[in-house]
Amino acid sequence: MLIVFVFISLIVAAFFLYFQSKQNSERQALKDQIEDLKKKYEVANQNLRIEEGELETVMSAISDAILAVDKEGRPIFFNTKFETVFGQGRVPKFLRLREIFEDVEIVKAFDLALVEGRSSLPHPFKYRIASGQEKYFSLSVSPLSRSGLVIYGALGIFHDVTELKTAEQMRIDFVANVSHELRTPLTSIKGYTETLIDDFRKDPENLKEESTQEFLFKISRNAERLMNLVGDLLDLSSIESNEVFHKELVQTEDIMSRLSKSMEVKFRNKKQTLDWTCNQKEVLADPNRLEQVLINLIDNAHKYTPEGGHVFVTWEREGNEVVLKVKDTGVGIPAEHHPRLFERFYRVDKARSREQGGTGLGLSIVKHIIQKHEGTVSVQSAPREGSTFICRFPLKSKH
Ligand SMILES: Nc1ncnc2c1ncn2[C@@H]1O[C@H](COP(=O)(O)OP(=O)(O)OP(=O)(O)O)[C@@H](O)[C@H]1O
Ligand SMILES: [Mg+2]
């Protein structure tokens, strides 16, 4: 009996051990499987993080500002550009569109996508960005939807069009300025000519009158002004387009003595002196265009310096540059005008300049010519302290 009991106990123990070891090996297999899944999850997670990082890098490299919002108009995504332009470097995610943008038109464009599921056409608008600058953007908003049905948000792309707008404005201003400058002398010419014709019809003998001569003189002066203006405009457009400059070594002494001779009478009439020193003997430049630079600068110095004043021209070498300075003892220019002085048609005192026959193109021609020589031009001036215009030419051509 005891033997039977021991035998049965042994069988039970064997079964127990067998099941235990089976359970252990199943547990181990399960553990391995879990480990395996964990590793796969980690790899997938890492890949996702890499992809997210790449996406973020791509998004921050995009020059447009991008904002995605949820159905309630709260940000769900924005790129670095958006943060810097619209959010002073920070856009809290709990803000709504109305709290981010003051401009209702922007909010409306997002609403169109969120409520009606429609994309808005690129909409241009002016905006004072976080840094305080005024910029122009073109905004396009598209709805974000799942399987093309359920709208869960909207994506706005803000494209900076400030440069385009500025160029367009410059073109509009230019055309307006040119038309105005052309019309003024043309109106005078037309008026005086009609008066002369009337007078002639009434009494042909009248043509000998002093007033008639004065009218003819005015017509001629206005026609000359027109010629100068058209000439300057043609010059500017030629310099700005791809006109080839023929650079050679120009002798500074030669060009100075030739120019001072041609301006002698002008200077004498105003009891002014024109002196020059040429410590630098040569400059690499297009001779005709260089002459134009000198004429424009010396002519300004002469025009904007009262009777009895002095004009000095110097040619020096400074390091790798040839420096031309045209200095006068004239009326001078207040500092606030310096940054705009080289713009087309810009004049400090419109009335005085027009009286002198100026249209405000001379300095912009100078700037373009110097730039084509890979050089720079600047001004030092203060009211009643005279002005110095400084042109720097590279000693050797960079190309
Ligand atoms: N040497 C100077 N002294 C004082 N003001 C000057 C001097 N040179 C230029 N300016 C100011 O800068 C403005 C622009 O000069 P710019 O030579 O471009 O035009 P302008 O002399 O009026 O006309 P233009 O040269 O086309 O006949 C002038 O109207 C004048 O107000
Ligand atoms: Mg001038």
GROMACS .gro file of C-alpha atoms and ligand atoms in nm:
model
  431
    1MET     CA    1   0.000   0.000   0.000
    2LEU     CA    2   0.280   0.232   0.098
    3ILE     CA    3   0.462   0.146  -0.220
    4VAL     CA    4   0.153   0.235  -0.425
    5PHE     CA    5   0.124   0.566  -0.240
    6VAL     CA    6   0.491   0.650  -0.295
    7PHE     CA    7   0.459   0.559  -0.661
    8ILE     CA    8   0.153   0.780  -0.712
    9SER     CA    9   0.328   1.068  -0.527
   10LEU     CA   10   0.628   1.031  -0.753
   11ILE     CA   11   0.407   1.042  -1.064
   12VAL     CA   12   0.227   1.354  -0.932
   13ALA     CA   13   0.561   1.520  -0.852
   14ALA     CA   14   0.690   1.436  -1.198
   15PHE     CA   15   0.381   1.586  -1.359
   16PHE     CA   16   0.410   1.891  -1.138
   17LEU     CA   17   0.775   1.939  -1.232
   18TYR     CA   18   0.693   1.882  -1.597
   19PHE     CA   19   0.417   2.147  -1.598
   20GLN     CA   20   0.628   2.388  -1.397
   21SER     CA   21   0.916   2.367  -1.645
   22LYS     CA   22   0.671   2.401  -1.935
   23GLN     CA   23   0.520   2.708  -1.772
   24ASN     CA   24   0.868   2.851  -1.715
   25SER     CA   25   0.967   2.808  -2.074
   26GLU     CA   26   0.636   2.963  -2.192
   27ARG     CA   27   0.693   3.254  -1.956
   28GLN     CA   28   1.044   3.296  -2.092
   29ALA     CA   29   0.911   3.291  -2.448
   30LEU     CA   30   0.654   3.553  -2.353
   31LYS     CA   31   0.924   3.761  -2.188
   32ASP     CA   32   1.137   3.736  -2.502
   33GLN     CA   33   0.843   3.839  -2.714
   34ILE     CA   34   0.776   4.140  -2.491
   35GLU     CA   35   1.148   4.234  -2.504
   36ASP     CA   36   1.136   4.202  -2.879
   37LEU     CA   37   0.826   4.424  -2.903
   38LYS     CA   38   0.985   4.676  -2.669
   39LYS     CA   39   1.292   4.696  -2.893
   40LYS     CA   40   1.075   4.733  -3.205
   41TYR     CA   41   0.874   5.007  -3.031
   42GLU     CA   42   1.193   5.189  -2.931
   43VAL     CA   43   1.326   5.172  -3.288
   44ALA     CA   44   0.991   5.294  -3.426
   45ASN     CA   45   0.982   5.571  -3.165
   46GLN     CA   46   1.336   5.675  -3.249
   47ASN     CA   47   1.254   5.679  -3.623
   48LEU     CA   48   0.949   5.889  -3.550
   49ARG     CA   49   1.160   6.133  -3.347
   50ILE     CA   50   1.412   6.153  -3.632
   51GLU     CA   51   1.130   6.218  -3.879
   52GLU     CA   52   0.978   6.480  -3.647
   53GLY     CA   53   1.320   6.644  -3.613
   54GLU     CA   54   1.367   6.640  -3.989
   55LEU     CA   55   1.020   6.786  -4.040
   56GLU     CA   56   1.096   7.058  -3.788
   57THR     CA   57   1.429   7.136  -3.959
   58VAL     CA   58   1.251   7.156  -4.296
   59MET     CA   59   0.975   7.375  -4.151
   60SER     CA   60   1.219   7.613  -3.985
   61ALA     CA   61   1.420   7.639  -4.307
   62ILE     CA   62   1.109   7.751  -4.499
   63SER     CA   63   1.114   8.127  -4.543
   64ASP     CA   64   0.734   8.150  -4.519
   65ALA     CA   65   0.562   8.169  -4.181
   66ILE     CA   66   0.333   7.867  -4.128
   67LEU     CA   67   0.049   7.828  -3.879
   68ALA     CA   68  -0.190   7.534  -3.838
   69VAL     CA   69  -0.489   7.575  -3.605
   70ASP     CA   70  -0.753   7.336  -3.471
   71LYS     CA   71  -1.130   7.369  -3.519
   72GLU     CA   72  -1.143   7.628  -3.236
   73GLY     CA   73  -0.871   7.834  -3.395
   74ARG     CA   74  -0.600   7.739  -3.145
   75PRO     CA   75  -0.246   7.677  -3.275
   76ILE     CA   76  -0.155   7.312  -3.323
   77PHE     CA   77   0.161   7.381  -3.520
   78PHE     CA   78   0.374   7.677  -3.625
   79ASN     CA   79   0.727   7.709  -3.757
   80THR     CA   80   1.015   7.920  -3.624
   81LYS     CA   81   0.950   8.190  -3.882
   82PHE     CA   82   0.593   8.227  -3.760
   83GLU     CA   83   0.710   8.258  -3.401
   84THR     CA   84   0.963   8.531  -3.478
   85VAL     CA   85   0.741   8.730  -3.710
   86PHE     CA   86   0.405   8.716  -3.534
   87GLY     CA   87   0.472   8.603  -3.180
   88GLN     CA   88   0.778   8.784  -3.043
   89GLY     CA   89   0.948   8.445  -3.039
   90ARG     CA   90   0.664   8.277  -2.842
   91VAL     CA   91   0.313   8.170  -2.938
   92PRO     CA   92   0.123   8.012  -2.646
   93LYS     CA   93  -0.090   7.724  -2.774
   94PHE     CA   94  -0.398   7.830  -2.574
   95LEU     CA   95  -0.428   8.159  -2.767
   96ARG     CA   96  -0.700   8.193  -3.029
   97LEU     CA   97  -0.658   8.351  -3.373
   98ARG     CA   98  -0.822   8.675  -3.260
   99GLU     CA   99  -0.568   8.705  -2.979
  100ILE     CA  100  -0.272   8.644  -3.210
  101PHE     CA  101  -0.375   8.876  -3.494
  102GLU     CA  102  -0.523   9.224  -3.466
  103ASP     CA  103  -0.616   9.220  -3.836
  104VAL     CA  104  -0.973   9.087  -3.874
  105GLU     CA  105  -0.908   9.000  -4.240
  106ILE     CA  106  -0.658   8.732  -4.132
  107VAL     CA  107  -0.908   8.582  -3.889
  108LYS     CA  108  -1.175   8.589  -4.162
  109ALA     CA  109  -0.947   8.398  -4.402
  110PHE     CA  110  -0.900   8.123  -4.140
  111ASP     CA  111  -1.275   8.120  -4.060
  112LEU     CA  112  -1.352   8.062  -4.428
  113ALA     CA  113  -1.142   7.745  -4.417
  114LEU     CA  114  -1.261   7.629  -4.072
  115VAL     CA  115  -1.633   7.697  -4.111
  116GLU     CA  116  -1.695   7.666  -4.484
  117GLY     CA  117  -1.406   7.436  -4.572
  118ARG     CA  118  -1.294   7.673  -4.848
  119SER     CA  119  -0.938   7.776  -4.935
  120SER     CA  120  -0.884   8.150  -4.950
  121LEU     CA  121  -0.715   8.316  -5.246
  122PRO     CA  122  -0.374   8.471  -5.165
  123HIS     CA  123  -0.470   8.779  -4.971
  124PRO     CA  124  -0.216   9.063  -4.943
  125PHE     CA  125  -0.209   9.264  -4.623
  126LYS     CA  126   0.012   9.508  -4.434
  127TYR     CA  127   0.123   9.403  -4.087
  128ARG     CA  128   0.336   9.554  -3.812
  129ILE     CA  129   0.543   9.254  -3.710
  130ALA     CA  130   0.668   9.174  -3.360
  131SER     CA  131   0.991   9.372  -3.414
  132GLY     CA  132   0.785   9.684  -3.495
  133GLN     CA  133   0.868   9.684  -3.871
  134GLU     CA  134   0.590   9.724  -4.124
  135LYS     CA  135   0.577   9.432  -4.371
  136TYR     CA  136   0.354   9.307  -4.649
  137PHE     CA  137   0.238   8.944  -4.655
  138SER     CA  138   0.034   8.738  -4.890
  139LEU     CA  139  -0.175   8.488  -4.692
  140SER     CA  140  -0.328   8.166  -4.825
  141VAL     CA  141  -0.536   7.946  -4.595
  142SER     CA  142  -0.650   7.589  -4.668
  143PRO     CA  143  -0.875   7.361  -4.461
  144LEU     CA  144  -0.721   7.053  -4.298
  145SER     CA  145  -0.949   6.752  -4.323
  146ARG     CA  146  -0.949   6.376  -4.253
  147SER     CA  147  -1.024   6.166  -4.560
  148GLY     CA  148  -1.134   6.487  -4.728
  149LEU     CA  149  -1.449   6.499  -4.517
  150VAL     CA  150  -1.414   6.601  -4.154
  151ILE     CA  151  -1.243   6.940  -4.113
  152TYR     CA  152  -1.022   6.941  -3.806
  153GLY     CA  153  -0.831   7.264  -3.863
  154ALA     CA  154  -0.678   7.506  -4.111
  155LEU     CA  155  -0.329   7.577  -4.242
  156GLY     CA  156  -0.215   7.932  -4.317
  157ILE     CA  157   0.096   8.021  -4.517
  158PHE     CA  158   0.223   8.380  -4.482
  159HIS     CA  159   0.450   8.476  -4.772
  160ASP     CA  160   0.660   8.793  -4.723
  161VAL     CA  161   0.602   9.019  -5.027
  162THR     CA  162   0.755   9.338  -4.880
  163GLU     CA  163   1.035   9.355  -5.137
  164LEU     CA  164   0.792   9.314  -5.428
  165LYS     CA  165   0.559   9.577  -5.284
  166THR     CA  166   0.850   9.820  -5.228
  167ALA     CA  167   0.973   9.767  -5.585
  168GLU     CA  168   0.620   9.823  -5.716
  169GLN     CA  169   0.584  10.139  -5.507
  170MET     CA  170   0.922  10.264  -5.634
  171ARG     CA  171   0.808  10.207  -5.992
  172ILE     CA  172   0.480  10.392  -5.929
  173ASP     CA  173   0.666  10.683  -5.762
  174PHE     CA  174   0.920  10.689  -6.045
  175VAL     CA  175   0.653  10.715  -6.316
  176ALA     CA  176   0.470  10.983  -6.114
  177ASN     CA  177   0.795  11.179  -6.064
  178VAL     CA  178   0.899  11.155  -6.428
  179SER     CA  179   0.554  11.265  -6.547
  180HIS     CA  180   0.558  11.558  -6.308
  181GLU     CA  181   0.911  11.665  -6.402
  182LEU     CA  182   0.827  11.644  -6.773
  183ARG     CA  183   0.502  11.827  -6.740
  184THR     CA  184   0.640  12.133  -6.560
  185PRO     CA  185   0.875  12.255  -6.839
  186LEU     CA  186   0.633  12.138  -7.110
  187THR     CA  187   0.353  12.349  -6.959
  188SER     CA  188   0.585  12.654  -6.957
  189ILE     CA  189   0.694  12.596  -7.316
  190LYS     CA  190   0.334  12.556  -7.429
  191GLY     CA  191   0.218  12.868  -7.240
  192TYR     CA  192   0.494  13.099  -7.367
  193THR     CA  193   0.467  12.967  -7.724
  194GLU     CA  194   0.091  13.026  -7.733
  195THR     CA  195   0.135  13.380  -7.599
  196LEU     CA  196   0.398  13.451  -7.864
  197ILE     CA  197   0.175  13.316  -8.141
  198ASP     CA  198  -0.118  13.529  -8.018
  199ASP     CA  199   0.100  13.840  -8.000
  200PHE     CA  200   0.234  13.771  -8.348
  201ARG     CA  201  -0.116  13.733  -8.491
  202LYS     CA  202  -0.221  14.063  -8.339
  203ASP     CA  203   0.090  14.256  -8.437
  204PRO     CA  204   0.384  14.092  -8.615
  205GLU     CA  205   0.604  14.389  -8.525
  206ASN     CA  206   0.567  14.292  -8.160
  207LEU     CA  207   0.833  14.022  -8.200
  208LYS     CA  208   1.100  14.284  -8.151
  209GLU     CA  209   0.969  14.368  -7.804
  210GLU     CA  210   1.184  14.295  -7.500
  211SER     CA  211   0.912  14.076  -7.347
  212THR     CA  212   0.913  13.859  -7.657
  213GLN     CA  213   1.283  13.800  -7.621
  214GLU     CA  214   1.232  13.712  -7.256
  215PHE     CA  215   0.964  13.457  -7.351
  216LEU     CA  216   1.193  13.301  -7.610
  217PHE     CA  217   1.467  13.280  -7.351
  218LYS     CA  218   1.230  13.103  -7.108
  219ILE     CA  219   1.120  12.860  -7.378
  220SER     CA  220   1.480  12.779  -7.457
  221ARG     CA  221   1.564  12.729  -7.086
  222ASN     CA  222   1.272  12.493  -7.034
  223ALA     CA  223   1.355  12.300  -7.351
  224GLU     CA  224   1.711  12.263  -7.221
  225ARG     CA  225   1.577  12.139  -6.891
  226LEU     CA  226   1.369  11.880  -7.074
  227MET     CA  227   1.672  11.771  -7.274
  228ASN     CA  228   1.877  11.733  -6.954
  229LEU     CA  229   1.603  11.536  -6.784
  230VAL     CA  230   1.554  11.300  -7.077
  231GLY     CA  231   1.932  11.264  -7.110
  232ASP     CA  232   1.967  11.178  -6.737
  233LEU     CA  233   1.682  10.926  -6.759
  234LEU     CA  234   1.837  10.757  -7.059
  235ASP     CA  235   2.173  10.749  -6.880
  236LEU     CA  236   2.021  10.594  -6.570
  237SER     CA  237   1.840  10.325  -6.762
  238SER     CA  238   2.152  10.248  -6.966
  239ILE     CA  239   2.375  10.225  -6.655
  240GLU     CA  240   2.119  10.013  -6.470
  241SER     CA  241   2.076   9.774  -6.759
  242ASN     CA  242   2.371   9.576  -6.879
  243GLU     CA  243   2.582   9.857  -7.023
  244VAL     CA  244   2.941   9.738  -7.048
  245PHE     CA  245   3.189   9.969  -6.880
  246HIS     CA  246   3.525  10.000  -7.055
  247LYS     CA  247   3.764  10.040  -6.767
  248GLU     CA  248   4.116  10.167  -6.819
  249LEU     CA  249   4.379  10.350  -6.616
  250VAL     CA  250   4.265  10.712  -6.620
  251GLN     CA  251   4.514  10.989  -6.535
  252THR     CA  252   4.356  11.193  -6.258
  253GLU     CA  253   4.558  11.512  -6.336
  254ASP     CA  254   4.444  11.506  -6.701
  255ILE     CA  255   4.078  11.462  -6.625
  256MET     CA  256   4.088  11.733  -6.355
  257SER     CA  257   4.256  11.998  -6.568
  258ARG     CA  258   4.019  11.928  -6.857
  259LEU     CA  259   3.711  11.955  -6.635
  260SER     CA  260   3.824  12.265  -6.449
  261LYS     CA  261   3.876  12.441  -6.783
  262SER     CA  262   3.526  12.355  -6.898
  263MET     CA  263   3.379  12.483  -6.568
  264GLU     CA  264   3.596  12.792  -6.540
  265VAL     CA  265   3.330  13.042  -6.652
  266LYS     CA  266   3.063  12.894  -6.423
  267PHE     CA  267   3.291  12.923  -6.121
  268ARG     CA  268   3.414  13.271  -6.214
  269ASN     CA  269   3.055  13.398  -6.249
  270LYS     CA  270   2.986  13.298  -5.890
  271LYS     CA  271   3.328  13.419  -5.769
  272GLN     CA  272   3.405  13.064  -5.656
  273THR     CA  273   3.735  12.878  -5.668
  274LEU     CA  274   3.790  12.519  -5.780
  275ASP     CA  275   4.113  12.357  -5.658
  276TRP     CA  276   4.238  12.002  -5.673
  277THR     CA  277   4.526  11.781  -5.563
  278CYS     CA  278   4.609  11.449  -5.722
  279ASN     CA  279   4.826  11.250  -5.478
  280GLN     CA  280   4.692  10.939  -5.652
  281LYS     CA  281   4.781  10.966  -6.019
  282GLU     CA  282   4.574  10.684  -6.169
  283VAL     CA  283   4.235  10.524  -6.125
  284LEU     CA  284   4.088  10.219  -6.296
  285ALA     CA  285   3.761  10.346  -6.443
  286ASP     CA  286   3.548  10.399  -6.750
  287PRO     CA  287   3.673  10.748  -6.859
  288ASN     CA  288   3.335  10.877  -6.980
  289ARG     CA  289   3.143  10.755  -6.679
  290LEU     CA  290   3.413  10.883  -6.440
  291GLU     CA  291   3.386  11.224  -6.602
  292GLN     CA  292   3.011  11.213  -6.545
  293VAL     CA  293   3.064  11.138  -6.173
  294LEU     CA  294   3.301  11.433  -6.142
  295ILE     CA  295   3.076  11.670  -6.337
  296ASN     CA  296   2.771  11.578  -6.124
  297LEU     CA  297   2.957  11.615  -5.793
  298ILE     CA  298   3.145  11.934  -5.885
  299ASP     CA  299   2.829  12.082  -6.037
  300ASN     CA  300   2.640  12.017  -5.711
  301ALA     CA  301   2.924  12.167  -5.507
  302HIS     CA  302   2.910  12.475  -5.731
  303LYS     CA  303   2.526  12.500  -5.727
  304TYR     CA  304   2.478  12.453  -5.354
  305THR     CA  305   2.762  12.683  -5.248
  306PRO     CA  306   2.695  13.056  -5.226
  307GLU     CA  307   2.898  13.319  -5.409
  308GLY     CA  308   3.261  13.344  -5.305
  309GLY     CA  309   3.275  12.981  -5.185
  310HIS     CA  310   3.540  12.716  -5.246
  311VAL     CA  311   3.537  12.368  -5.395
  312PHE     CA  312   3.825  12.120  -5.343
  313VAL     CA  313   3.876  11.791  -5.521
  314THR     CA  314   4.132  11.541  -5.388
  315TRP     CA  315   4.256  11.207  -5.519
  316GLU     CA  316   4.426  10.989  -5.256
  317ARG     CA  317   4.517  10.628  -5.203
  318GLU     CA  318   4.393  10.450  -4.890
  319GLY     CA  319   4.501  10.084  -4.866
  320ASN     CA  320   4.354   9.902  -5.164
  321GLU     CA  321   4.133  10.190  -5.263
  322VAL     CA  322   4.151  10.509  -5.465
  323VAL     CA  323   3.957  10.777  -5.281
  324LEU     CA  324   3.800  11.076  -5.454
  325LYS     CA  325   3.666  11.358  -5.235
  326VAL     CA  326   3.464  11.655  -5.356
  327LYS     CA  327   3.440  11.908  -5.075
  328ASP     CA  328   3.262  12.244  -5.067
  329THR     CA  329   3.200  12.532  -4.830
  330GLY     CA  330   2.831  12.544  -4.921
  331VAL     CA  331   2.492  12.522  -4.751
  332GLY     CA  332   2.546  12.167  -4.624
  333ILE     CA  333   2.285  11.891  -4.581
  334PRO     CA  334   2.107  11.800  -4.253
  335ALA     CA  335   2.183  11.444  -4.137
  336GLU     CA  336   1.822  11.322  -4.173
  337HIS     CA  337   1.849  11.362  -4.552
  338HIS     CA  338   2.175  11.166  -4.593
  339PRO     CA  339   2.020  10.816  -4.623
  340ARG     CA  340   1.785  10.925  -4.907
  341LEU     CA  341   2.019  11.159  -5.095
  342PHE     CA  342   2.113  10.903  -5.360
  343GLU     CA  343   1.753  10.809  -5.443
  344ARG     CA  344   1.614  10.920  -5.778
  345PHE     CA  345   1.442  11.259  -5.769
  346TYR     CA  346   1.530  11.315  -5.404
  347ARG     CA  347   1.601  11.680  -5.330
  348VAL     CA  348   1.665  11.837  -4.992
  349ASP     CA  349   1.508  12.167  -5.089
  350LYS     CA  350   1.286  12.111  -5.393
  351ALA     CA  351   1.231  12.481  -5.462
  352ARG     CA  352   1.601  12.570  -5.444
  353SER     CA  353   1.706  12.272  -5.653
  354ARG     CA  354   1.445  12.336  -5.921
  355GLU     CA  355   1.547  12.701  -5.930
  356GLN     CA  356   1.898  12.576  -6.009
  357GLY     CA  357   1.756  12.358  -6.288
  358GLY     CA  358   1.805  12.033  -6.095
  359THR     CA  359   1.579  11.730  -6.113
  360GLY     CA  360   1.738  11.517  -5.842
  361LEU     CA  361   1.888  11.252  -6.069
  362GLY     CA  362   2.256  11.355  -6.051
  363LEU     CA  363   2.349  11.172  -5.731
  364SER     CA  364   2.159  10.857  -5.821
  365ILE     CA  365   2.355  10.845  -6.149
  366VAL     CA  366   2.676  10.886  -5.944
  367LYS     CA  367   2.575  10.600  -5.713
  368HIS     CA  368   2.498  10.363  -6.001
  369ILE     CA  369   2.822  10.443  -6.183
  370ILE     CA  370   3.031  10.390  -5.868
  371GLN     CA  371   2.851  10.064  -5.793
  372LYS     CA  372   2.932   9.943  -6.144
  373HIS     CA  373   3.296  10.013  -6.056
  374GLU     CA  374   3.252   9.792  -5.745
  375GLY     CA  375   3.305  10.100  -5.533
  376THR     CA  376   3.106  10.300  -5.277
  377VAL     CA  377   2.989  10.658  -5.237
  378SER     CA  378   2.905  10.838  -4.914
  379VAL     CA  379   2.848  11.186  -4.778
  380GLN     CA  380   2.968  11.388  -4.480
  381SER     CA  381   2.778  11.708  -4.431
  382ALA     CA  382   2.602  11.936  -4.184
  383PRO     CA  383   2.403  12.256  -4.235
  384ARG     CA  384   2.626  12.560  -4.298
  385GLU     CA  385   2.938  12.346  -4.263
  386GLY     CA  386   2.968  12.243  -4.627
  387SER     CA  387   2.958  11.893  -4.774
  388THR     CA  388   3.210  11.626  -4.873
  389PHE     CA  389   3.114  11.350  -5.116
  390ILE     CA  390   3.351  11.053  -5.095
  391CYS     CA  391   3.385  10.792  -5.372
  392ARG     CA  392   3.597  10.481  -5.319
  393PHE     CA  393   3.722  10.282  -5.619
  394PRO     CA  394   3.901   9.950  -5.582
  395LEU     CA  395   4.265   9.981  -5.688
  396LYS     CA  396   4.227   9.669  -5.903
  397SER     CA  397   3.916   9.523  -6.055
  398LYS     CA  398   3.780   9.231  -5.848
  399HIS     CA  399   3.684   9.039  -6.164
  400LIG     N1  400   2.715  11.967  -5.246
  400LIG     C1  401   2.591  11.976  -5.203
  400LIG     N2  402   2.557  12.065  -5.105
  400LIG     C2  403   2.430  12.074  -5.059
  400LIG     N3  404   2.328  11.999  -5.102
  400LIG     C3  405   2.355  11.910  -5.198
  400LIG     C4  406   2.486  11.892  -5.253
  400LIG     N4  407   2.482  11.795  -5.347
  400LIG     C5  408   2.355  11.753  -5.350
  400LIG     N5  409   2.278  11.821  -5.263
  400LIG     C6  410   2.134  11.801  -5.235
  400LIG     O1  411   2.102  11.672  -5.285
  400LIG     C7  412   1.995  11.679  -5.378
  400LIG     C8  413   2.013  11.572  -5.483
  400LIG     O2  414   2.125  11.603  -5.565
  400LIG     P1  415   2.124  11.559  -5.716
  400LIG     O3  416   2.254  11.596  -5.775
  400LIG     O4  417   2.082  11.418  -5.722
  400LIG     O5  418   2.005  11.644  -5.777
  400LIG     P2  419   1.999  11.795  -5.828
  400LIG     O6  420   2.131  11.859  -5.816
  400LIG     O7  421   1.885  11.857  -5.756
  400LIG     O8  422   1.955  11.777  -5.977
  400LIG     P3  423   2.043  11.722  -6.101
  400LIG     O9  424   2.177  11.688  -6.046
  400LIG    O10  425   1.966  11.603  -6.145
  400LIG    O11  426   2.043  11.831  -6.199
  400LIG     C9  427   2.000  11.821  -5.431
  400LIG    O12  428   1.874  11.864  -5.474
  400LIG    C10  429   2.045  11.900  -5.309
  400LIG    O13  430   1.934  11.927  -5.228
  401MG      MG  431   2.298  11.755  -5.909
   0.00000   0.00000   0.00000
